[in-house]
Coordinates of C-alpha atoms in Angstrom, one line a residue:
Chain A
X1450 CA -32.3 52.4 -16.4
X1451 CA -33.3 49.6 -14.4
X1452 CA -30.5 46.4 -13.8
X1453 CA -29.3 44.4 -16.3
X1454 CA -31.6 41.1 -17.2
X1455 CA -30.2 37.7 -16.6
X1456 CA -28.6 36.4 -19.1
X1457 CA -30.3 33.8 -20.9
X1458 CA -27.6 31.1 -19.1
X1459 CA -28.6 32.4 -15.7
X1460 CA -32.0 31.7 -16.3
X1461 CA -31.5 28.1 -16.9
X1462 CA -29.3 28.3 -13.7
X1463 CA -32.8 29.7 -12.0
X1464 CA -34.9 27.5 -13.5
X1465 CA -32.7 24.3 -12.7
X1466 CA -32.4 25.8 -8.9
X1467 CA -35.8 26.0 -8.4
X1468 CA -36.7 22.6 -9.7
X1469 CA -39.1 23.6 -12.8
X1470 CA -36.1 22.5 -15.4
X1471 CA -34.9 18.9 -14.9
X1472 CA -34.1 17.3 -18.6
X1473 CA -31.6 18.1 -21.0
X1474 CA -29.5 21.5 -22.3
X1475 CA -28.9 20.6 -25.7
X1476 CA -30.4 23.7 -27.7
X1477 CA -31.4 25.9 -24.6
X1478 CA -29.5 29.2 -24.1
X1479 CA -27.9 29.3 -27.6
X1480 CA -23.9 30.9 -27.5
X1481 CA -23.2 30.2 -23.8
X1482 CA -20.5 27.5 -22.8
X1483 CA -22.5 24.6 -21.5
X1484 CA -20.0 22.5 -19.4
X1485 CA -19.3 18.9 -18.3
X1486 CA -19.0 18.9 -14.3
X1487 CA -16.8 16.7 -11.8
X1488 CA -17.0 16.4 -8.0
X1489 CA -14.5 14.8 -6.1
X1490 CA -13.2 14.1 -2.5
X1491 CA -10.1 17.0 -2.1
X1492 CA -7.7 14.2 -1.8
X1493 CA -8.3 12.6 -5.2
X1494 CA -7.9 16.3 -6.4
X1495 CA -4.7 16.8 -7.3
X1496 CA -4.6 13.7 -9.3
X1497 CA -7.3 14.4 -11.6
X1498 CA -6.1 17.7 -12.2
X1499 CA -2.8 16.1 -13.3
X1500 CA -5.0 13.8 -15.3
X1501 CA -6.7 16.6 -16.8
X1502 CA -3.4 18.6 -17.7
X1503 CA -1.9 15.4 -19.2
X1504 CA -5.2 14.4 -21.0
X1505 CA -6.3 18.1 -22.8
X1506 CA -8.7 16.7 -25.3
X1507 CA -11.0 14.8 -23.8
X1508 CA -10.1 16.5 -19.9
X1509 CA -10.1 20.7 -21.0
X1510 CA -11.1 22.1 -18.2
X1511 CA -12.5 25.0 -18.2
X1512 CA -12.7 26.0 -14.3
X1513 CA -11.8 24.7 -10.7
X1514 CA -13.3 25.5 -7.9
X1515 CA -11.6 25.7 -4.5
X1516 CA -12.4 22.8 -2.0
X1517 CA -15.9 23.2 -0.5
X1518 CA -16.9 26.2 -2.8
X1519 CA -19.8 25.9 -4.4
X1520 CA -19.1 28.9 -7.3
X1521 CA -16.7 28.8 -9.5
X1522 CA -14.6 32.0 -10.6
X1523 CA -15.1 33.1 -13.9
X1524 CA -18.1 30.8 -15.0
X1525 CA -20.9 33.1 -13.4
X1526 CA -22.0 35.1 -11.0
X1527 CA -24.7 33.6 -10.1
X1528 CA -23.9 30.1 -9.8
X1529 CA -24.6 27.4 -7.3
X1530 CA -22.7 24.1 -8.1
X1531 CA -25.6 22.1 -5.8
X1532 CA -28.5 23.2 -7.6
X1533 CA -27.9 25.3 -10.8
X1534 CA -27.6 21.6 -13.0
X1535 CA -30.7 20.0 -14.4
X1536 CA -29.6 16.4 -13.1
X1537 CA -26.9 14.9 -10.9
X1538 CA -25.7 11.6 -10.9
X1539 CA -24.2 10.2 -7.5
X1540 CA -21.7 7.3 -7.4
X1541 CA -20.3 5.2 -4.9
X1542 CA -17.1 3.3 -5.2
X1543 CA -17.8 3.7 -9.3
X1544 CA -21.6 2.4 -9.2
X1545 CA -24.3 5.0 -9.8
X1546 CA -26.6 5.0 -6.7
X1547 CA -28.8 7.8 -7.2
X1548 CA -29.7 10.9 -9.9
X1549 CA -30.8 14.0 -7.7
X1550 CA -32.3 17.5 -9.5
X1551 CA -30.2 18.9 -6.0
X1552 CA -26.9 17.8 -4.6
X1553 CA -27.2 20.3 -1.3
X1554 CA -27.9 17.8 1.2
X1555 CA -25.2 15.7 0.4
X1556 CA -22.8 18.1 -0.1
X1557 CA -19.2 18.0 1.8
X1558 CA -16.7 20.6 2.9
X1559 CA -13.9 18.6 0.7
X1560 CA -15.6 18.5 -2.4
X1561 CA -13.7 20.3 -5.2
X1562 CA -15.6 20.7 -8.7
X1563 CA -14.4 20.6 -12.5
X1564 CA -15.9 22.5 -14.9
X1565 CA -14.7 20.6 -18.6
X1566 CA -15.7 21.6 -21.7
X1567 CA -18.3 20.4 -24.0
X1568 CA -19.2 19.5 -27.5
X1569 CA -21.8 21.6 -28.1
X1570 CA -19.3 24.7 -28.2
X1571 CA -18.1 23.3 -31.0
X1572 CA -21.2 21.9 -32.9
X1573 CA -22.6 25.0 -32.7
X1574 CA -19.4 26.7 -34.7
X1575 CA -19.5 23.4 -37.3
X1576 CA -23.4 24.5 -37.8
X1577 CA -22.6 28.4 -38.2
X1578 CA -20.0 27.4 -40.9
X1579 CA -22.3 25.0 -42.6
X1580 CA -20.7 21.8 -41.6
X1581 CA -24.1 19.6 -40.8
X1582 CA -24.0 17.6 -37.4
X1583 CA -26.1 14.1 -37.9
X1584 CA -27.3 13.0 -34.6
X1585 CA -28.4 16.6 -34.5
X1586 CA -30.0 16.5 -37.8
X1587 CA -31.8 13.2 -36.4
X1588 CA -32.5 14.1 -32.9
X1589 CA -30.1 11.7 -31.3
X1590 CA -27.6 11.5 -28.8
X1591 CA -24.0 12.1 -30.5
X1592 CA -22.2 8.0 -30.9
X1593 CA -19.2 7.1 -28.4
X1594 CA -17.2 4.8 -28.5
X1595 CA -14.1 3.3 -26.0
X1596 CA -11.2 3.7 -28.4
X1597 CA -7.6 1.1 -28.3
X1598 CA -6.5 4.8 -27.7
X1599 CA -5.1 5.3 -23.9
X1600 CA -5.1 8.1 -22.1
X1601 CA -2.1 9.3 -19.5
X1602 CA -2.4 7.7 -16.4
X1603 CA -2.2 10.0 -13.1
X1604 CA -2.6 8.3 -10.0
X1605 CA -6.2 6.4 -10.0
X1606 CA -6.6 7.9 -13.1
X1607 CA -6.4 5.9 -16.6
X1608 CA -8.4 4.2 -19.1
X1609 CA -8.9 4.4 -22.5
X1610 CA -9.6 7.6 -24.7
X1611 CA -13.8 7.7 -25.5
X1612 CA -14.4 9.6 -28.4
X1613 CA -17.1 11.0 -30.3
X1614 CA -18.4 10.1 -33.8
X1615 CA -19.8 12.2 -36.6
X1616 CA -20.0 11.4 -40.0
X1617 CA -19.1 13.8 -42.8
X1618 CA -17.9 13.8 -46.5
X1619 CA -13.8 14.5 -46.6
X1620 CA -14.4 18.1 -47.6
X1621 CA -16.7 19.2 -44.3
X1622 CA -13.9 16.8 -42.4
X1623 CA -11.2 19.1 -43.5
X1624 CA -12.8 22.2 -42.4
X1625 CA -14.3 20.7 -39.3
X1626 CA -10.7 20.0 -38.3
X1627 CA -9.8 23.4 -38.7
X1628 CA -12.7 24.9 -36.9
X1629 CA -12.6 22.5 -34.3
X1630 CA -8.8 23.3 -34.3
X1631 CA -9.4 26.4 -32.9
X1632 CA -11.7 25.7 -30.1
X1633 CA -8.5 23.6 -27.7
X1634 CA -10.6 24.0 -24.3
X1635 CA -13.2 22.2 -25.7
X1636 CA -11.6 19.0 -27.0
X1637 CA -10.3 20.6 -29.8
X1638 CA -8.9 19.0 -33.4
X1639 CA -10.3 15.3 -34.2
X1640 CA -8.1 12.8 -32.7
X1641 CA -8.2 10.1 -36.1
X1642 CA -10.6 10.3 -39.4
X1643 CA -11.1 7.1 -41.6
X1644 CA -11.3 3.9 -40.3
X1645 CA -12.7 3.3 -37.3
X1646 CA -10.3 0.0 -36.6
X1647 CA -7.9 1.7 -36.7
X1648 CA -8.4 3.3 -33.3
X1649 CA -9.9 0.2 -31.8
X1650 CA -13.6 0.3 -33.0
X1651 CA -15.1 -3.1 -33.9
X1652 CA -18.6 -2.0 -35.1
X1653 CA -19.2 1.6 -36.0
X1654 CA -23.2 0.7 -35.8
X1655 CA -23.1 -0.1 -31.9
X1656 CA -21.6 2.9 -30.0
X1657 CA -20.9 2.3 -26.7
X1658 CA -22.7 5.6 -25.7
X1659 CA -25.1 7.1 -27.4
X1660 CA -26.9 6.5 -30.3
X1661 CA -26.0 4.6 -33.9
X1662 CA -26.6 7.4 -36.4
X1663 CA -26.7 7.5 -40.5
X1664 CA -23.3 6.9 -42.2
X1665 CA -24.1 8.2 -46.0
X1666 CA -22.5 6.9 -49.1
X1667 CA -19.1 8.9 -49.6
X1668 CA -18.7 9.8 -45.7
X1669 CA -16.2 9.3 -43.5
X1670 CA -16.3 9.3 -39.6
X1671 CA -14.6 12.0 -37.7
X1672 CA -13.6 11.5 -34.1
X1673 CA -13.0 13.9 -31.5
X1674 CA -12.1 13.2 -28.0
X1675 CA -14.7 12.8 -25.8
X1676 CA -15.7 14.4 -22.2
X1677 CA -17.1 11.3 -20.6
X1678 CA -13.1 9.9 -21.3
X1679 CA -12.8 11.4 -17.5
X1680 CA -16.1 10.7 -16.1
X1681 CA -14.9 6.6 -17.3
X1682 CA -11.8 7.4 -15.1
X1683 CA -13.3 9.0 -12.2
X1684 CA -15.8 5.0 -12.4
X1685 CA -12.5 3.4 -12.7
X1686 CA -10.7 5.3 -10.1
X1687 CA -13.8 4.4 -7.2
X1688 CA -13.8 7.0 -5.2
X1689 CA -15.7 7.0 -2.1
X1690 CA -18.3 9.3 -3.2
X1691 CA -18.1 11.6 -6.3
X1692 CA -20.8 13.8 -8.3
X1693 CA -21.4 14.5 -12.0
X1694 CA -24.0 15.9 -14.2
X1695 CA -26.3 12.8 -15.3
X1696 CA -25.5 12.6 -19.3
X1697 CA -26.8 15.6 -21.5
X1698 CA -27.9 17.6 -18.2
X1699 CA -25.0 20.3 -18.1
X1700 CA -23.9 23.5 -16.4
X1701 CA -24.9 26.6 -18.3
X1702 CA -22.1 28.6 -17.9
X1703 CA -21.9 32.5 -18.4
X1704 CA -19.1 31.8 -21.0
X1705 CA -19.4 32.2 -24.5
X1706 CA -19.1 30.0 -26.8
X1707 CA -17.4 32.5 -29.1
X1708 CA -14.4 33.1 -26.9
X1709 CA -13.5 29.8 -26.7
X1710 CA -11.4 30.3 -30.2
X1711 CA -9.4 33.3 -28.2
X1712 CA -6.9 31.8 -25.3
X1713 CA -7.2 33.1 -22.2
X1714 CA -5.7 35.6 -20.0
Chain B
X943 CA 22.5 -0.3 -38.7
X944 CA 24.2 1.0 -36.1
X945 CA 21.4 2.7 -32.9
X946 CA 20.0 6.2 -33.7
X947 CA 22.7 9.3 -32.3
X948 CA 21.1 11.3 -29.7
X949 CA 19.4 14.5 -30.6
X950 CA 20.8 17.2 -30.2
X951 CA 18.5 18.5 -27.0
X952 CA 20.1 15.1 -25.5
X953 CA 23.8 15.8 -26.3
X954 CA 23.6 19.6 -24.3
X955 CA 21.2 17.2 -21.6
X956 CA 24.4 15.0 -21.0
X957 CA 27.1 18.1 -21.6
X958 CA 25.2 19.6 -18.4
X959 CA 24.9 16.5 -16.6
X960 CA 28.8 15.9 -17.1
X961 CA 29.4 19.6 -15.8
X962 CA 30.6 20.4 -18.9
X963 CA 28.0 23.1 -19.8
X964 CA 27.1 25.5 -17.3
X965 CA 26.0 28.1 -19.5
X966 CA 22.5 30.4 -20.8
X967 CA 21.0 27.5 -23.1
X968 CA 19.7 30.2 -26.1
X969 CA 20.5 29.0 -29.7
X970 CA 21.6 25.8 -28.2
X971 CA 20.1 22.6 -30.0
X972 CA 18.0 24.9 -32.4
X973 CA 14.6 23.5 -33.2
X974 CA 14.1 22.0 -29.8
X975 CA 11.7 23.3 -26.9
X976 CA 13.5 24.9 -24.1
X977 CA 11.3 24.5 -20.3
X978 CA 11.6 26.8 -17.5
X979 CA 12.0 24.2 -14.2
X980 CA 9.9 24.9 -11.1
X981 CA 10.5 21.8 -8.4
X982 CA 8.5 22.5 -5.4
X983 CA 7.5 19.9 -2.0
X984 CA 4.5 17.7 -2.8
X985 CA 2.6 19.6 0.1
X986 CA 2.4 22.6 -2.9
X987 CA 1.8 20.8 -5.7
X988 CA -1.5 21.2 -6.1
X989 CA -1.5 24.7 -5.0
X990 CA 1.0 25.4 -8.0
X991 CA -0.4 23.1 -10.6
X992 CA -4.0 24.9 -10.0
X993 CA -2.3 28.2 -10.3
X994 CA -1.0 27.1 -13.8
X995 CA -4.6 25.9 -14.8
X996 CA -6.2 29.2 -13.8
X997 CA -2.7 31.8 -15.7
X998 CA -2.2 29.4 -18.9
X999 CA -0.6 32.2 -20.8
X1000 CA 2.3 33.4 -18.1
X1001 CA 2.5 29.3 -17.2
X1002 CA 1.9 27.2 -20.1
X1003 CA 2.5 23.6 -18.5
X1004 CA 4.6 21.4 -20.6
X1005 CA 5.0 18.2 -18.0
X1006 CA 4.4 17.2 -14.4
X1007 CA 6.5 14.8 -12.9
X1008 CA 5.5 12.3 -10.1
X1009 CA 6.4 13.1 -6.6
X1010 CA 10.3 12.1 -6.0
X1011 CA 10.5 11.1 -10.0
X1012 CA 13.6 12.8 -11.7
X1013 CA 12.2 12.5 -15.5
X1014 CA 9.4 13.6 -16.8
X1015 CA 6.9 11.4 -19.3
X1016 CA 7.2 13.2 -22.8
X1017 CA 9.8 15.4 -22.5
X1018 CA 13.0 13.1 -23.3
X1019 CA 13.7 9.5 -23.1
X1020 CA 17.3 9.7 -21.5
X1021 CA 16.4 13.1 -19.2
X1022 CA 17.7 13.5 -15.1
X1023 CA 15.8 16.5 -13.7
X1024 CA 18.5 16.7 -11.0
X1025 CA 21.8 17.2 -13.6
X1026 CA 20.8 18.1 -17.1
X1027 CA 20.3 21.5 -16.3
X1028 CA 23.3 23.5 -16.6
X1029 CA 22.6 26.1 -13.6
X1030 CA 20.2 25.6 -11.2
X1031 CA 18.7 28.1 -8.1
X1032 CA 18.0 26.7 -4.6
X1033 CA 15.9 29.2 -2.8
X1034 CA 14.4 29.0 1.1
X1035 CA 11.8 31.1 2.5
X1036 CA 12.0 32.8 -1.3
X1037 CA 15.3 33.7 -0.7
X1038 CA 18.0 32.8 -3.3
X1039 CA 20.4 30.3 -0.9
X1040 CA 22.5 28.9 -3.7
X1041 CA 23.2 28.3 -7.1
X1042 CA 24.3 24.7 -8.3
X1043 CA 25.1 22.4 -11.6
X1044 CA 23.4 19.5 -9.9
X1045 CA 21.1 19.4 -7.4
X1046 CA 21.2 15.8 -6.7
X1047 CA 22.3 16.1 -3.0
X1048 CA 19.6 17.9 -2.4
X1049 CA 17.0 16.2 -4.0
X1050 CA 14.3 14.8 -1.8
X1051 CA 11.3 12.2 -2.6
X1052 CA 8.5 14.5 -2.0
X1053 CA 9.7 16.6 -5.2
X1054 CA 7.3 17.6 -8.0
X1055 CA 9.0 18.9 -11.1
X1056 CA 6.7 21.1 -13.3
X1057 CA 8.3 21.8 -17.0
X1058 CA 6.6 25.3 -17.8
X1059 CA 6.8 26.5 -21.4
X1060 CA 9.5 29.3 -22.8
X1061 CA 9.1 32.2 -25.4
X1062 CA 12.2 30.8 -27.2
X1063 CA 10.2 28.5 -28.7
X1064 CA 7.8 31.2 -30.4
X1065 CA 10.6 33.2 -30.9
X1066 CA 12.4 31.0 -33.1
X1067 CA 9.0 30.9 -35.0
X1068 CA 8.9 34.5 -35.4
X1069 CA 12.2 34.8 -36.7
X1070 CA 11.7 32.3 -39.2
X1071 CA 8.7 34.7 -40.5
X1072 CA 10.7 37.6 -40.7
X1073 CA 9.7 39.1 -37.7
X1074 CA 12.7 40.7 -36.4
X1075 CA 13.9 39.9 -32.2
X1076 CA 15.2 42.8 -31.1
X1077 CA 16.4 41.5 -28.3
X1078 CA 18.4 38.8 -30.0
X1079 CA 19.4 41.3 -32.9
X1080 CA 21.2 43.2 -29.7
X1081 CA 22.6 40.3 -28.3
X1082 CA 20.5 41.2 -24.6
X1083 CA 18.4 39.1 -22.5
X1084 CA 14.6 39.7 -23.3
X1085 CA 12.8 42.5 -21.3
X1086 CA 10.2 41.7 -18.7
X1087 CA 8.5 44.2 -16.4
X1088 CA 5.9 43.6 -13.3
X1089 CA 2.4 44.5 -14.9
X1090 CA -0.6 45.9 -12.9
X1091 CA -2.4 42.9 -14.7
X1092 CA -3.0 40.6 -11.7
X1093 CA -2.9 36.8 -11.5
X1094 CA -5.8 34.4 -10.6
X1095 CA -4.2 33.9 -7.4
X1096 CA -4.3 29.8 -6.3
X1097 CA -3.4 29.0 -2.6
X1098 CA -0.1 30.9 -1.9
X1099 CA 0.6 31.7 -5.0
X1100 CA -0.8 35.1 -6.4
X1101 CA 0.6 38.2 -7.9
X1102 CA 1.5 40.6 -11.1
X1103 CA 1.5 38.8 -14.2
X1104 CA 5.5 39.5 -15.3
X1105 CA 5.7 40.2 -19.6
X1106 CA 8.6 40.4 -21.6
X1107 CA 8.5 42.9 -24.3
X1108 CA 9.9 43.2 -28.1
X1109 CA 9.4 46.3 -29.8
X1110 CA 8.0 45.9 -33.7
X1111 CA 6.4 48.1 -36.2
X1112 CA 2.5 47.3 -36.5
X1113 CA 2.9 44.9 -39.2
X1114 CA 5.3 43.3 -37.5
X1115 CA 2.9 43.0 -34.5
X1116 CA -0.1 42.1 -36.4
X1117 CA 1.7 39.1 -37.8
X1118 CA 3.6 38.2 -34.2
X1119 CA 0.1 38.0 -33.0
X1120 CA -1.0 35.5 -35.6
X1121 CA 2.3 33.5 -35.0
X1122 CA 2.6 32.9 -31.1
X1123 CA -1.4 32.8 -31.1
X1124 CA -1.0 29.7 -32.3
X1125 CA 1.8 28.4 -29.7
X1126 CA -0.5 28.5 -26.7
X1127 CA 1.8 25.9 -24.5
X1128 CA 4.7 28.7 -25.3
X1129 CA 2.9 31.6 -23.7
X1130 CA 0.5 32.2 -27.0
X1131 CA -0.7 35.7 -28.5
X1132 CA 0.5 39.0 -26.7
X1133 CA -1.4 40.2 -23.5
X1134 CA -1.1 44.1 -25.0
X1135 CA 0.6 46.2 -27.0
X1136 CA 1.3 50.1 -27.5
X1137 CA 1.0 52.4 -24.2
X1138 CA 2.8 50.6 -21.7
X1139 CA 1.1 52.7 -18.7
X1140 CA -1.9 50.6 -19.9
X1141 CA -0.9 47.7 -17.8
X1142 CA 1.0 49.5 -15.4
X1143 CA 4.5 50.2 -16.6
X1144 CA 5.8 53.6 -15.8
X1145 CA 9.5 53.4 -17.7
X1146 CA 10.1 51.1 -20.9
X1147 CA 13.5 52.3 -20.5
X1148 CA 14.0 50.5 -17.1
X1149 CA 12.8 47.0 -17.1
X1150 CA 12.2 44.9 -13.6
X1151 CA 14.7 42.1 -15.2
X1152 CA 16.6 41.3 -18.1
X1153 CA 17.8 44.4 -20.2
X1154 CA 16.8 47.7 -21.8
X1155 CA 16.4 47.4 -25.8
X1156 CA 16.4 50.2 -28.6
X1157 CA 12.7 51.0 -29.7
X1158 CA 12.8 52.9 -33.0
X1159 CA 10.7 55.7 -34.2
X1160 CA 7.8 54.1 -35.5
X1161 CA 7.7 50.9 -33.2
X1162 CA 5.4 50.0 -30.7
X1163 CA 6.1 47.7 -27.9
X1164 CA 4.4 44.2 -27.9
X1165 CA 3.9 42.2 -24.2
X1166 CA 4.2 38.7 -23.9
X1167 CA 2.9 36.7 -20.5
X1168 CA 6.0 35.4 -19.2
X1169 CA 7.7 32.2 -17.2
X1170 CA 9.4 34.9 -14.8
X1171 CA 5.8 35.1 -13.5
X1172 CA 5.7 31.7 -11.9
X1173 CA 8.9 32.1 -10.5
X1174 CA 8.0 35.3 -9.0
X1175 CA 4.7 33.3 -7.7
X1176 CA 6.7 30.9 -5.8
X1177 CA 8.9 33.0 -4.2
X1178 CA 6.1 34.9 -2.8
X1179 CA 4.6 32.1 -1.6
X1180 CA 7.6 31.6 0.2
X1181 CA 8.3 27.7 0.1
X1182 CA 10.5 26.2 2.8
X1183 CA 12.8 24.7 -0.3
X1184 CA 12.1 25.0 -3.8
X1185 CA 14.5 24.8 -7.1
X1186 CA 14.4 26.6 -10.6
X1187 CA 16.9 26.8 -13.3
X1188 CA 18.8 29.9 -13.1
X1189 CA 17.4 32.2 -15.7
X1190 CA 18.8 32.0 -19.2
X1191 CA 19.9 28.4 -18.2
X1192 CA 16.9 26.0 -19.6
X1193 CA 16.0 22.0 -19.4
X1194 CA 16.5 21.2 -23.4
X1195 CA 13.7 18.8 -24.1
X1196 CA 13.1 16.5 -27.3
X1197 CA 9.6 18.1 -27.9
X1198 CA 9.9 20.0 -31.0
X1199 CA 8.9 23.5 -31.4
X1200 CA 7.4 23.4 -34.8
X1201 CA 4.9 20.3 -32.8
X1202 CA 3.8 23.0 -30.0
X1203 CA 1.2 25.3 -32.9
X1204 CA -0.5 21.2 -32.5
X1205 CA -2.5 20.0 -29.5
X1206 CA -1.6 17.3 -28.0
X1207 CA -3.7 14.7 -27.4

């Protein structure tokens, strides 16, 4: 027998490492965990971790990795934080000052990475169930929004909860909220249904990220807590120099998507 | 209208910080979650709350307090960390030095309090399905045992995942697995069940701590992760000072244990 092929999330890894794949995940290596990611100065560290523990929906991390490494246990084998994702952002101080295919140059001895769930885990269990997913159905970009909602300060660390919006009528709500319910490490059960005042949101036709998608006669908007909640609060926080993955452009992981529902070990 | 009585978790939190409780905490203030107590020098805190992130099930983080704080955000309006335990343990070097009602002469500013999680909670919940608690039925303390199954080691801190044990028939098993798996920040489903050389254990009938209870004919036994496994953690990694509460004797917080099957937000 010869070796065992790649997984189909190791190949994206490849083909982001050698340059060839540079635009967005959404769609490629269907099942696998596609993850949010967060680089940081070691001494801003501990404090996002707390943020993260204090903050599970919108911060569920899925993996750490140890200051300077540039793997992270349990997400693949073959992984290279520097290269393996499609498109970087780099920020100074909060201000984005460059998007790289390749963070190896600038890479530092005290960085320490977060892996955070995603969205897609869970769209892709609302689909299998039946539950349609608009901005999918249209080919957009899902609608965020900054919600009235805060989050639990730690440290440097605050701001207000961003969530996600998709429309649905009340009965694909009710069983979005319990398959969604069962996927906690990647943001888990809505955080508010209904009205979108309610939770801060002036105009449900402007998102603040994202784009505006079709509200149908009879729907409701469902909101889930949202991973750029902690990329706002790593701008807000203006840290010397940090790292993420430029919007949409995220880490294939080795994960599945299917034992996300299953806590871990 | 006259101002709302304490709860009962705050009535035994003020018994213990008047001295006037000093003992085991079980069946006390029923309905209310019990926390193990780890208090460790800032210089591990991140060590320890990494450690957490990467074992969920044996450390199921309910709160983190600030450095030198002595209440934690969430877990009770009126709470002292330093009193309203009724029996705490003062180790050095890992080794057991003392054992104290109040720790406030010792407490230092560069404290972290981290309230972990306890399988009270999800064993209330099983007995009010009619899953029997042997343990309880006997009047014992809960059986734990060193596995073979390792921890995802964090800094200093490494070693066997510690479980408790209850012994069930298979039905009862099959519906004590539905029950904590949905109490993830109170250890959550089992980590195995039936042959206990599986994971290591060589005599059910001699537990590393706690006590020995009947299994009958027909029975199998069912592992939880457990909070001794923390505990264990830090005394291996061998902190110059570090409190617990003394086992048996819990912080009594105002969460409730019917809110833990709900993430937070």
């Amino acid at each position: 027998m010869s070796s065992t092929a790649p997984s189909s999330a190791l190949r994206i890894r490849l083909m982001a490492r050698a340059g060839v794949l540079s635009g967005p995940t959404a769609n490629l290596a269907p099942g696998f965990v596609q993850a949010n990611l967060a680089i940081l100065p070691c001494d801003l560290a501990y404090d996002f971790l707390l943020f993260c523990q204090r903050n599970p929906k919108p911060c569920p991390l899925l993996g750490v990795a140890e200051a300077g490494a540039t793997s992270i246990s349990g997400l693949g084998d073959d992984l290279d934080i520097r290269t393996d994702v499609p498109r970087y952002r780099v920020w100074k101080k909060g201000v984005l000052v460059d998007e790289l295919q390749d963070v190896t140059r600038i890479w530092r001895e005290d960085f320490v990475t977060f892996a955070i769930g995603c969205s897609f885990s869970f769209e892709e269990a609302l689909q299998r169930a039946g539950v349609p997913v608009r901005h999918i159905e249209e080919g957009l970009n899902v609608p965020m929004f900054r919600s009235s909602i805060a989050t639990t300060p730690s440290g440097a660390f605050s701001g207000p909860l961003v969530v996600s919006m998709r429309p649905m009528i009340p009965e694909d709500a009710i069983k979005a909220v319990q398959i969604t319910g069962r996927f906690p490490s990647v943001h888990g059960a809505p955080v508010h249904l209904g009205d979108p005042e309610a939770i801060g949101i002036k105009d449900i036709a402007s998102p603040d990220y994202g784009d505006a998608v079709t509200i149908r006669p009879g729907e409701i908007p469902v909101f889930w807590a949202c991973g750029v909640t902690p990329q706002a609060a790593i701008g807000r926080a203006t840290p010397e120099l940090s790292i993420t993955h430029a919007p949409g452009h995220m880490l294939l992981t080795d994960m599945l998507n299917a034992t996300l529902s299953i806590q871990r070990r």
